[in-house]
Short mmCIF file of C-alpha atoms (C1' of nucleotides) in Angstrom, two decimals:
data_model
loop_
_atom_site.label_atom_id
_atom_site.label_comp_id
_atom_site.label_asym_id
_atom_site.label_seq_id
_atom_site.Cartn_x
_atom_site.Cartn_y
_atom_site.Cartn_z
CA MET F 902 0.00 0.00 0.00
CA GLN F 903 1.47 3.30 -1.05
CA ILE F 904 1.42 6.30 1.24
CA GLU F 905 -0.35 8.34 -1.43
CA ASN F 906 -3.17 5.84 -1.52
CA ILE F 907 -3.51 5.66 2.23
CA ILE F 908 -3.80 9.43 2.49
CA GLU F 909 -6.10 9.78 -0.46
CA GLN F 910 -8.49 7.14 0.82
CA LYS F 911 -8.97 9.19 3.95
CA ASN F 912 -9.31 12.52 2.20
CA LEU F 913 -6.33 13.97 3.97
CA LYS F 914 -3.78 16.43 2.70
CA LEU F 915 -0.49 14.79 1.90
CA THR F 916 2.04 16.99 3.67
CA SER F 917 5.72 16.32 4.11
CA ALA F 918 5.20 15.75 7.81
CA ARG F 919 2.54 13.14 7.16
CA ARG F 920 4.64 11.41 4.53
CA GLU F 921 7.54 11.27 6.96
CA LEU F 922 5.43 9.92 9.79
CA LEU F 923 3.79 7.28 7.64
CA GLU F 924 7.14 6.21 6.21
CA ILE F 925 8.47 5.70 9.71
CA LEU F 926 5.43 3.74 10.82
CA LEU F 927 5.49 1.60 7.69
CA LYS F 928 9.19 0.90 7.98
CA GLU F 929 9.12 0.00 11.66
CA ASN F 930 6.20 -2.35 11.26
CA LYS F 931 5.85 -2.69 14.99
CA PRO F 932 4.52 -0.45 17.75
CA ILE F 933 6.79 2.51 18.43
CA CYS F 934 6.69 5.34 20.92
CA PHE F 935 7.57 8.99 20.59
CA GLU F 936 10.90 8.54 22.29
CA ASP F 937 11.92 5.83 19.84
CA ILE F 938 11.64 8.11 16.87
CA LYS F 939 11.85 11.67 18.09
CA ASP F 940 15.43 11.99 16.90
CA LYS F 941 14.46 10.96 13.41
CA LEU F 942 11.56 13.37 13.22
CA THR F 943 12.12 16.60 11.38
CA MET F 944 8.66 17.83 12.22
CA ASN F 945 7.81 19.66 15.40
CA LYS F 946 6.48 17.49 18.22
CA ALA F 947 3.17 19.34 18.22
CA THR F 948 2.81 18.37 14.59
CA PHE F 949 3.69 14.80 15.44
CA TYR F 950 0.96 14.59 18.05
CA ARG F 951 -1.58 16.38 15.92
CA ASN F 952 -1.01 13.94 13.11
CA ILE F 953 -1.13 10.98 15.43
CA LEU F 954 -4.52 12.22 16.60
CA LYS F 955 -5.65 12.76 13.04
CA PHE F 956 -4.54 9.30 12.00
CA GLN F 957 -6.25 7.77 14.98
CA SER F 958 -9.54 9.47 14.31
CA ASN F 959 -9.28 8.12 10.77
CA ASP F 960 -8.65 4.58 12.02
CA MET F 961 -5.23 4.51 10.40
CA ILE F 962 -3.31 3.74 13.57
CA ASN F 963 -4.06 2.49 17.01
CA SER F 964 -2.19 3.05 20.23
CA PHE F 965 -1.77 1.54 23.64
CA GLU F 966 0.42 2.04 26.63
CA SER F 967 3.04 -0.43 27.66
CA ASN F 968 4.55 -1.25 31.02
CA ASP F 969 7.22 1.38 30.53
CA LYS F 970 4.46 3.97 30.68
CA LYS F 971 5.07 5.00 27.12
CA ARG F 972 2.41 5.14 24.48
CA TYR F 973 3.01 3.01 21.42
CA TYR F 974 1.60 3.69 17.99
CA GLU F 975 1.18 1.30 15.12
CA LEU F 976 -0.30 1.29 11.65
CA GLN F 977 -3.53 -0.67 11.39
CA ASN F 978 -2.48 -2.61 8.34
CA SER F 979 -3.59 -5.97 9.58
CA PRO F 980 -5.56 -5.92 12.81
CA HIS F 981 -3.95 -8.02 15.51
CA SER F 982 -3.50 -8.18 19.26
CA HIS F 983 -0.52 -7.47 21.45
CA PHE F 984 1.12 -9.20 24.34
CA ILE F 985 3.10 -7.17 26.85
CA CYS F 986 5.43 -9.07 29.13
CA ASN F 987 5.41 -7.94 32.74
CA ILE F 988 8.95 -9.17 33.20
CA CYS F 989 10.96 -8.18 30.13
CA ASN F 990 8.47 -5.52 28.98
CA THR F 991 8.69 -6.75 25.41
CA ILE F 992 5.74 -6.00 23.17
CA GLU F 993 4.82 -8.84 20.87
CA CYS F 994 2.39 -8.72 18.01
CA LEU F 995 0.09 -11.71 18.07
CA LYS F 996 -1.59 -13.25 15.11
CA LYS F 997 -5.09 -12.04 14.67
CA ILE F 998 -7.30 -13.80 17.13
CA ASP F 999 -10.78 -13.85 15.75
CA ASN F 1000 -12.35 -16.10 18.30
CA ILE F 1001 -12.27 -13.37 20.94
CA GLU F 1002 -15.73 -11.97 21.12
CA LEU F 1003 -17.72 -10.50 23.92
CA GLU F 1004 -21.45 -10.80 23.87
CA GLY F 1005 -22.91 -7.38 23.21
CA TYR F 1006 -19.63 -5.58 22.62
CA LYS F 1007 -17.68 -4.78 19.52
CA VAL F 1008 -14.10 -5.74 20.24
CA MET F 1009 -11.62 -3.76 18.18
CA ASP F 1010 -8.38 -4.29 20.02
CA VAL F 1011 -7.02 -6.56 22.72
CA VAL F 1012 -3.94 -6.11 24.86
CA PHE F 1013 -2.77 -9.05 26.92
CA LYS F 1014 -0.39 -8.69 29.83
CA GLY F 1015 1.45 -11.48 31.54
CA ILE F 1016 4.58 -13.49 31.06
CA CYS F 1017 5.91 -14.19 27.60
CA LYS F 1018 7.28 -17.46 26.30
CA ASN F 1019 10.91 -16.54 26.81
CA CYS F 1020 10.49 -15.38 30.38
CA LEU F 1021 8.35 -18.40 31.22
CA GLU F 1022 11.08 -20.74 30.04
CA GLN F 1023 13.78 -18.91 31.89
CA SER F 1024 11.85 -19.14 35.13
CA ARG F 1025 12.00 -22.94 35.00
CA MET B 734 -9.93 -8.58 53.77
CA GLN B 735 -8.54 -6.13 56.26
CA ILE B 736 -5.86 -3.65 55.35
CA GLU B 737 -3.68 -4.91 58.16
CA ASN B 738 -3.77 -8.40 56.72
CA ILE B 739 -3.02 -7.27 53.20
CA ILE B 740 0.02 -5.36 54.33
CA GLU B 741 1.23 -8.05 56.68
CA GLN B 742 1.01 -10.74 54.01
CA LYS B 743 3.39 -8.75 51.88
CA ASN B 744 5.81 -7.89 54.67
CA LEU B 745 5.31 -4.18 54.22
CA LYS B 746 5.36 -1.48 56.82
CA LEU B 747 1.87 -0.23 57.62
CA THR B 748 2.22 3.53 57.36
CA SER B 749 -0.55 6.07 57.45
CA ALA B 750 -0.03 6.84 53.78
CA ARG B 751 -0.43 3.20 52.84
CA ARG B 752 -3.51 2.80 54.98
CA GLU B 753 -5.03 5.86 53.33
CA LEU B 754 -4.22 4.65 49.83
CA LEU B 755 -5.54 1.16 50.41
CA GLU B 756 -8.70 2.52 51.99
CA ILE B 757 -9.34 4.60 48.91
CA LEU B 758 -8.67 1.73 46.54
CA LEU B 759 -10.89 -0.62 48.55
CA LYS B 760 -13.69 1.89 48.78
CA GLU B 761 -13.69 2.81 45.11
CA ASN B 762 -13.68 -0.79 43.97
CA LYS B 763 -13.07 0.23 40.40
CA PRO B 764 -10.08 1.55 38.48
CA ILE B 765 -9.17 5.09 39.47
CA CYS B 766 -6.53 7.51 38.29
CA PHE B 767 -4.41 10.01 40.17
CA GLU B 768 -6.57 12.90 39.12
CA ASP B 769 -9.69 11.23 40.50
CA ILE B 770 -8.33 11.08 43.99
CA LYS B 771 -5.57 13.63 44.29
CA ASP B 772 -7.81 16.01 46.21
CA LYS B 773 -8.59 13.36 48.78
CA LEU B 774 -4.96 12.43 49.28
CA THR B 775 -3.23 13.88 52.29
CA MET B 776 0.04 12.28 51.28
CA ASN B 777 2.50 13.89 48.94
CA LYS B 778 2.20 12.83 45.33
CA ALA B 779 5.72 11.39 45.33
CA THR B 780 4.58 9.16 48.16
CA PHE B 781 1.50 8.22 46.22
CA TYR B 782 3.52 7.11 43.22
CA ARG B 783 6.13 5.33 45.31
CA ASN B 784 3.45 3.34 47.03
CA ILE B 785 1.70 2.55 43.79
CA LEU B 786 4.99 1.16 42.52
CA LYS B 787 5.50 -0.79 45.72
CA PHE B 788 2.02 -2.24 45.57
CA GLN B 789 2.47 -3.16 41.95
CA SER B 790 5.72 -4.96 42.53
CA ASN B 791 3.92 -6.88 45.25
CA ASP B 792 1.09 -7.82 42.91
CA MET B 793 -1.41 -5.96 45.04
CA ILE B 794 -2.67 -3.70 42.27
CA ASN B 795 -2.55 -3.57 38.54
CA SER B 796 -2.72 -0.59 36.24
CA PHE B 797 -3.50 0.25 32.68
CA GLU B 798 -3.96 3.33 30.61
CA SER B 799 -7.31 4.36 29.25
CA ASN B 800 -8.28 6.34 26.20
CA ASP B 801 -8.12 9.55 28.19
CA LYS B 802 -4.36 8.97 28.49
CA LYS B 803 -4.65 8.58 32.22
CA ARG B 804 -3.31 5.64 34.12
CA TYR B 805 -5.84 3.73 36.19
CA TYR B 806 -5.06 1.69 39.28
CA GLU B 807 -7.09 -1.05 40.85
CA LEU B 808 -6.76 -3.52 43.68
CA GLN B 809 -6.25 -7.08 42.52
CA ASN B 810 -8.92 -8.53 44.75
CA SER B 811 -10.58 -10.64 42.17
CA PRO B 812 -8.74 -10.86 38.87
CA HIS B 813 -10.86 -9.72 35.95
CA SER B 814 -10.58 -8.02 32.59
CA HIS B 815 -11.52 -4.54 31.46
CA PHE B 816 -13.34 -3.09 28.53
CA ILE B 817 -12.58 0.44 27.42
CA CYS B 818 -15.04 2.08 25.08
CA ASN B 819 -13.51 4.05 22.25
CA ILE B 820 -16.58 6.24 22.05
CA CYS B 821 -17.67 7.10 25.59
CA ASN B 822 -14.32 6.20 27.19
CA THR B 823 -16.05 4.33 29.98
CA ILE B 824 -14.03 1.64 31.70
CA GLU B 825 -16.02 -1.47 32.50
CA CYS B 826 -14.93 -4.34 34.67
CA LEU B 827 -15.73 -7.66 33.02
CA LYS B 828 -16.40 -10.87 34.79
CA LYS B 829 -13.35 -13.05 35.01
CA ILE B 830 -12.84 -14.67 31.66
CA ASP B 831 -11.04 -17.90 32.20
CA ASN B 832 -11.27 -19.26 28.69
CA ILE B 833 -8.76 -16.76 27.41
CA GLU B 834 -5.49 -18.56 27.14
CA LEU B 835 -2.60 -18.20 24.83
CA GLU B 836 -0.50 -21.22 24.04
CA GLY B 837 2.88 -20.76 25.68
CA TYR B 838 2.05 -17.54 27.53
CA LYS B 839 0.84 -16.82 31.00
CA VAL B 840 -1.99 -14.35 30.65
CA MET B 841 -2.46 -12.22 33.73
CA ASP B 842 -4.52 -9.35 32.47
CA VAL B 843 -6.55 -8.47 29.41
CA VAL B 844 -7.71 -5.07 28.24
CA PHE B 845 -10.28 -4.93 25.49
CA LYS B 846 -10.99 -1.84 23.47
CA GLY B 847 -13.92 -1.29 21.22
CA ILE B 848 -17.50 -0.16 21.48
CA CYS B 849 -19.51 -0.86 24.58
CA LYS B 850 -23.09 -2.07 24.77
CA ASN B 851 -24.56 1.35 25.36
CA CYS B 852 -22.78 3.02 22.51
CA LEU B 853 -23.55 0.13 20.18
CA GLU B 854 -27.25 0.48 20.90
CA GLN B 855 -27.22 4.22 20.45
CA SER B 856 -25.61 3.89 17.04
CA ARG B 857 -28.55 1.91 15.70
"C1'" DT E 98 0.00 28.53 -14.61
"C1'" DA E 99 -1.54 31.63 -11.05
"C1'" DC E 100 -5.07 32.28 -7.44
"C1'" DT E 101 -7.55 31.07 -3.34
"C1'" DT E 102 -8.43 29.22 1.02
"C1'" DA E 103 -9.01 25.72 4.43
"C1'" DA E 104 -6.01 22.95 6.59
"C1'" DA E 105 -1.44 22.12 8.39
"C1'" DT E 106 2.81 23.61 10.48
"C1'" DG E 107 6.42 25.73 13.65
"C1'" DC E 108 7.16 27.91 17.65
"C1'" DG E 109 6.98 28.95 22.36
"C1'" DA E 110 4.44 28.65 26.40
"C1'" DC E 111 1.99 25.82 29.30
"C1'" DT E 112 0.02 21.78 31.98
"C1'" DT E 113 0.55 17.81 34.36
"C1'" DA E 114 2.23 12.90 35.29
"C1'" DA E 115 5.92 10.86 37.14
"C1'" DT E 116 10.64 10.70 39.16
"C1'" DC E 117 14.67 11.95 42.04
"C1'" DG E 118 17.81 13.34 45.83
"C1'" DC E 119 18.00 14.46 50.35
"C1'" DA E 120 16.94 15.49 55.04
"C1'" DA E 121 13.61 14.32 58.52
"C1'" DC E 122 10.51 11.00 60.35
"C1'" DT E 123 8.36 6.52 61.81
"C1'" DG E 124 7.12 1.55 62.20
"C1'" DT E 125 8.66 -2.52 64.06
"C1'" DA E 126 11.90 -6.05 65.67
"C1'" DG E 127 14.69 -6.90 69.49
"C1'" DC U 498 12.96 1.90 75.00
"C1'" DT U 499 16.03 1.91 71.26
"C1'" DA U 500 18.05 1.46 66.76
"C1'" DC U 501 17.72 1.47 62.10
"C1'" DA U 502 15.93 0.33 57.64
"C1'" DG U 503 12.38 1.85 55.23
"C1'" DT U 504 9.19 5.71 54.36
"C1'" DT U 505 7.81 10.40 53.82
"C1'" DG U 506 7.63 15.45 52.48
"C1'" DC U 507 9.54 18.80 49.86
"C1'" DG U 508 11.35 21.08 46.01
"C1'" DA U 509 13.34 20.52 41.72
"C1'" DT U 510 13.40 18.19 37.42
"C1'" DT U 511 12.09 15.57 33.23
"C1'" DA U 512 9.21 14.58 29.61
"C1'" DA U 513 4.58 13.75 27.30
"C1'" DG U 514 1.13 16.03 25.45
"C1'" DT U 515 -1.68 20.39 24.40
"C1'" DC U 516 -2.77 25.17 23.00
"C1'" DG U 517 -2.95 29.71 20.63
"C1'" DC U 518 -1.34 32.19 17.03
"C1'" DA U 519 1.15 33.73 13.04
"C1'" DT U 520 2.87 31.69 8.86
"C1'" DT U 521 2.98 28.30 5.27
"C1'" DT U 522 1.26 24.88 2.04
"C1'" DA U 523 -1.54 21.41 -0.53
"C1'" DA U 524 -4.88 21.03 -3.82
"C1'" DG U 525 -8.92 22.49 -6.18
"C1'" DT U 526 -10.45 26.17 -9.50
"C1'" DA U 527 -10.34 29.59 -12.92
#
DNA sequence: TACTTAAATGCGACTTAATCGCAACTGTAG
DNA sequence: CTACAGTTGCGATTAAGTCGCATTTAAGTA
């Protein structure tokens, strides 16, 4: 999916800041936080946050907070869940789990917390 | 469960700040954030956060961030999941869901995001 | 190609969550 | 009653996120 198409689909202006931000998100292909990328950003941080908000309200990205108290952002290419390890704090993307449904609710995102495979094995 | 017992089980000192904080958490019986209770707190906010950390490392409370970008804390009396509505931002406690397991992981907490029952009905 | 304008940006100030170092204080074991 | 490790209050600090405003820019239109 090209950046031009993504933007056009949502009827947004394609600015250099937005191109930059989308390129970063596409390239990373995993949840990233502001701190991870602030040095790469040429745009002002206010612009960063305003575009994050814009993208979120257009369902282009989702975000969640990890154990390190930082907010992570990720492109919503392919919807999937995340697992955050309480020990090593690693964020793992899980394969889409489509059997998670709650009667009466529309579930759009799931974040699991607990102990990941690696840490479980090391505790044996 | 009495506060004295909770503290004693964990080999922590029972200070007035900790009694106050636990009383608040017990009384609320739902996830609360710093802002919700800061006016009630007689302790310093550094003390608040230090005790939150202490309680967390002793598995007495868990925390998660909601859509309002505030961190919510809750006593781990009875483990259960939470549903955060992307529309009304309400945090709901769900009944313990014990059929959620991930092969190879230890799941300790689940946060769902999506659209809650109320908002779903209103969108019809 | 130039014009127009709503939307986007940069900047600086601001708010607030969360943390830190340090001196003073306080539970609790002995 | 005492000693001391652990806890607290305080003030300063860091960093995420927001806001208002002047300036700039993308993109449609003539």
